[in-house]
Tab-separated table of C-alpha atoms in Angstrom:
chain	number	residue	atom	x	y	z
A	1	UNK	CA	-191.473	155.577	-5.605
A	2	UNK	CA	-195.020	155.613	-4.388
A	3	UNK	CA	-196.656	158.992	-4.067
A	4	UNK	CA	-197.771	158.031	-0.595
A	5	UNK	CA	-194.115	157.867	0.470
A	6	UNK	CA	-193.507	161.459	-0.652
A	7	UNK	CA	-196.770	162.693	0.860
A	8	UNK	CA	-196.167	160.865	4.133
A	9	UNK	CA	-192.666	162.310	4.397
A	10	UNK	CA	-194.012	165.809	3.781
A	11	UNK	CA	-196.705	165.305	6.441
A	12	UNK	CA	-194.161	163.971	8.940
A	13	UNK	CA	-191.681	166.789	8.281
A	14	UNK	CA	-194.479	169.347	8.500
A	15	UNK	CA	-195.693	167.921	11.815
A	16	UNK	CA	-192.142	167.912	13.145
A	17	UNK	CA	-191.636	171.522	12.058
A	18	UNK	CA	-194.817	172.546	13.825
A	19	UNK	CA	-193.710	170.675	16.936
A	20	UNK	CA	-190.386	172.507	16.942
A	21	UNK	CA	-192.005	175.938	16.556
A	22	UNK	CA	-191.176	176.676	12.916
A	23	UNK	CA	-193.270	179.264	11.112
A	24	UNK	CA	-193.562	179.174	7.335
A	25	UNK	CA	-195.920	181.128	5.087
A	26	UNK	CA	-194.759	179.468	1.852
A	27	UNK	CA	-195.345	175.892	3.042
A	28	UNK	CA	-198.292	175.695	5.457
A	29	UNK	CA	-197.631	173.771	8.645
A	30	UNK	CA	-201.309	173.263	9.448
A	31	UNK	CA	-201.930	169.582	8.676
A	32	UNK	CA	-205.489	170.146	7.435
A	33	UNK	CA	-204.291	172.830	5.025
A	34	UNK	CA	-201.354	170.653	3.984
A	35	UNK	CA	-203.634	167.670	3.308
A	36	UNK	CA	-205.956	169.880	1.260
A	37	UNK	CA	-202.972	171.204	-0.713
A	38	UNK	CA	-201.556	167.708	-1.286
A	39	UNK	CA	-204.927	166.372	-2.372
A	40	UNK	CA	-206.131	169.196	-4.588
A	41	UNK	CA	-203.199	171.313	-5.714
A	42	UNK	CA	-200.193	168.996	-5.800
A	43	UNK	CA	-202.036	165.703	-6.315
A	44	UNK	CA	-199.804	163.428	-8.424
A	45	UNK	CA	-197.246	166.098	-9.341
A	46	UNK	CA	-193.971	164.368	-8.445
A	47	UNK	CA	-191.894	167.482	-9.087
A	48	UNK	CA	-193.982	169.542	-6.646
A	49	UNK	CA	-193.742	166.761	-4.061
A	50	UNK	CA	-189.939	166.712	-4.300
A	51	UNK	CA	-189.727	170.522	-4.071
A	52	UNK	CA	-192.052	170.535	-1.051
A	53	UNK	CA	-190.137	167.765	0.679
A	54	UNK	CA	-186.803	169.506	0.077
A	55	UNK	CA	-188.220	172.763	1.489
A	56	UNK	CA	-189.289	171.008	4.697
A	57	UNK	CA	-185.951	169.199	4.995
A	58	UNK	CA	-184.065	172.493	4.579
A	59	UNK	CA	-186.227	174.153	7.239
A	60	UNK	CA	-185.312	171.326	9.608
A	61	UNK	CA	-181.605	171.884	8.808
A	62	UNK	CA	-181.440	168.490	7.109
A	63	UNK	CA	-179.703	167.720	3.849
A	64	UNK	CA	-181.867	167.855	0.731
A	65	UNK	CA	-182.569	164.732	-1.265
A	66	UNK	CA	-179.495	163.413	-3.013
A	67	UNK	CA	-179.231	164.849	-6.560
A	68	UNK	CA	-180.029	161.512	-8.194
A	69	UNK	CA	-183.489	161.255	-6.625
A	70	UNK	CA	-184.901	164.412	-8.280
A	71	UNK	CA	-183.154	163.453	-11.538
A	72	UNK	CA	-184.826	160.041	-11.556
A	73	UNK	CA	-188.160	161.565	-10.644
A	74	UNK	CA	-187.817	164.065	-13.499
A	75	UNK	CA	-187.141	161.145	-15.858
A	76	UNK	CA	-190.440	159.594	-14.733
A	77	UNK	CA	-192.200	162.955	-15.153
A	78	UNK	CA	-190.916	163.207	-18.734
A	79	UNK	CA	-192.679	159.947	-19.530
A	80	UNK	CA	-195.694	160.554	-17.281
A	81	UNK	CA	-196.427	164.279	-16.876
A	82	UNK	CA	-199.668	163.813	-14.935
A	83	UNK	CA	-198.249	161.172	-12.593
A	84	UNK	CA	-201.036	158.733	-13.369
A	85	UNK	CA	-199.677	156.331	-15.993
A	86	UNK	CA	-197.474	154.282	-13.697
A	87	UNK	CA	-200.143	154.338	-11.011
A	88	UNK	CA	-203.188	153.298	-13.050
A	89	UNK	CA	-202.872	151.012	-16.072
A	90	UNK	CA	-205.924	152.591	-17.709
A	91	UNK	CA	-204.025	155.893	-17.820
A	92	UNK	CA	-201.148	154.615	-19.962
A	93	UNK	CA	-200.554	156.921	-22.908
A	94	UNK	CA	-201.326	155.602	-26.351
A	95	UNK	CA	-198.157	155.215	-28.382
A	96	UNK	CA	-198.215	156.610	-31.928
A	97	UNK	CA	-198.450	154.124	-34.764
A	98	UNK	CA	-195.468	153.518	-36.994
A	99	UNK	CA	-195.716	154.681	-40.574
A	100	UNK	CA	-196.275	151.054	-41.676
A	101	UNK	CA	-199.232	150.742	-39.261
A	102	UNK	CA	-197.416	148.558	-36.758
A	103	UNK	CA	-196.940	149.262	-33.107
A	104	UNK	CA	-193.813	151.157	-32.112
A	105	UNK	CA	-191.162	149.272	-30.260
A	106	UNK	CA	-190.266	150.685	-26.910
A	107	UNK	CA	-187.197	149.271	-25.295
A	108	UNK	CA	-186.855	149.400	-21.553
A	109	UNK	CA	-184.161	147.918	-19.404
A	110	UNK	CA	-186.508	146.544	-16.734
A	111	UNK	CA	-183.805	145.193	-14.389
A	112	UNK	CA	-182.087	148.599	-14.391
A	113	UNK	CA	-185.399	150.430	-13.992
A	114	UNK	CA	-186.373	148.178	-11.092
A	115	UNK	CA	-183.023	148.778	-9.382
A	116	UNK	CA	-183.347	152.536	-9.840
A	117	UNK	CA	-186.827	152.549	-8.300
A	118	UNK	CA	-185.683	150.299	-5.453
A	119	UNK	CA	-182.743	152.590	-4.676
A	120	UNK	CA	-184.924	155.721	-4.755
A	121	UNK	CA	-187.497	154.032	-2.534
A	122	UNK	CA	-184.785	153.083	-0.021
A	123	UNK	CA	-183.566	156.691	-0.029
A	124	UNK	CA	-187.046	158.020	0.664
A	125	UNK	CA	-187.932	155.455	3.317
A	126	UNK	CA	-184.569	156.130	4.982
A	127	UNK	CA	-185.741	159.702	5.473
A	128	UNK	CA	-188.397	158.423	7.875
A	129	UNK	CA	-185.588	157.210	10.139
A	130	UNK	CA	-183.808	160.561	9.861
A	131	UNK	CA	-187.001	162.404	10.794
A	132	UNK	CA	-187.670	160.013	13.686
A	133	UNK	CA	-184.169	160.628	15.029
A	134	UNK	CA	-184.676	164.390	14.724
A	135	UNK	CA	-188.000	164.073	16.542
A	136	UNK	CA	-186.438	161.954	19.316
A	137	UNK	CA	-183.678	164.531	19.753
A	138	UNK	CA	-186.271	167.285	20.036
A	139	UNK	CA	-188.271	165.372	22.646
A	140	UNK	CA	-185.336	165.347	25.077
């Protein structure tokens, strides 16, 4: 679930809202202001990206993200609050030592994790098609 996918969807939805005449004081529709907000305020905050995307989808009378997408994103946030660990290897948190001095064992089901990320990514990229269809309908 790359951040760029969330940010790009927000930018696209924002542009589409502006094109259709929406006005919103809570979520700026000016692309320069939005880019500044994404870069400096929201940054790598996955939760804020999901909330922002859902707000734009609702304003366009589109369904919000399916409930599993925010749940999976929250699971990532629990492990990586700053949104940097999965993005940059040097940002991985240091695991606490075991009482005997050894390294803790962390068990991950990588095939399941990979499938979850692939499904969430497909959901998010599918939204581009939904937004394109909405834009095409508006153009006619």
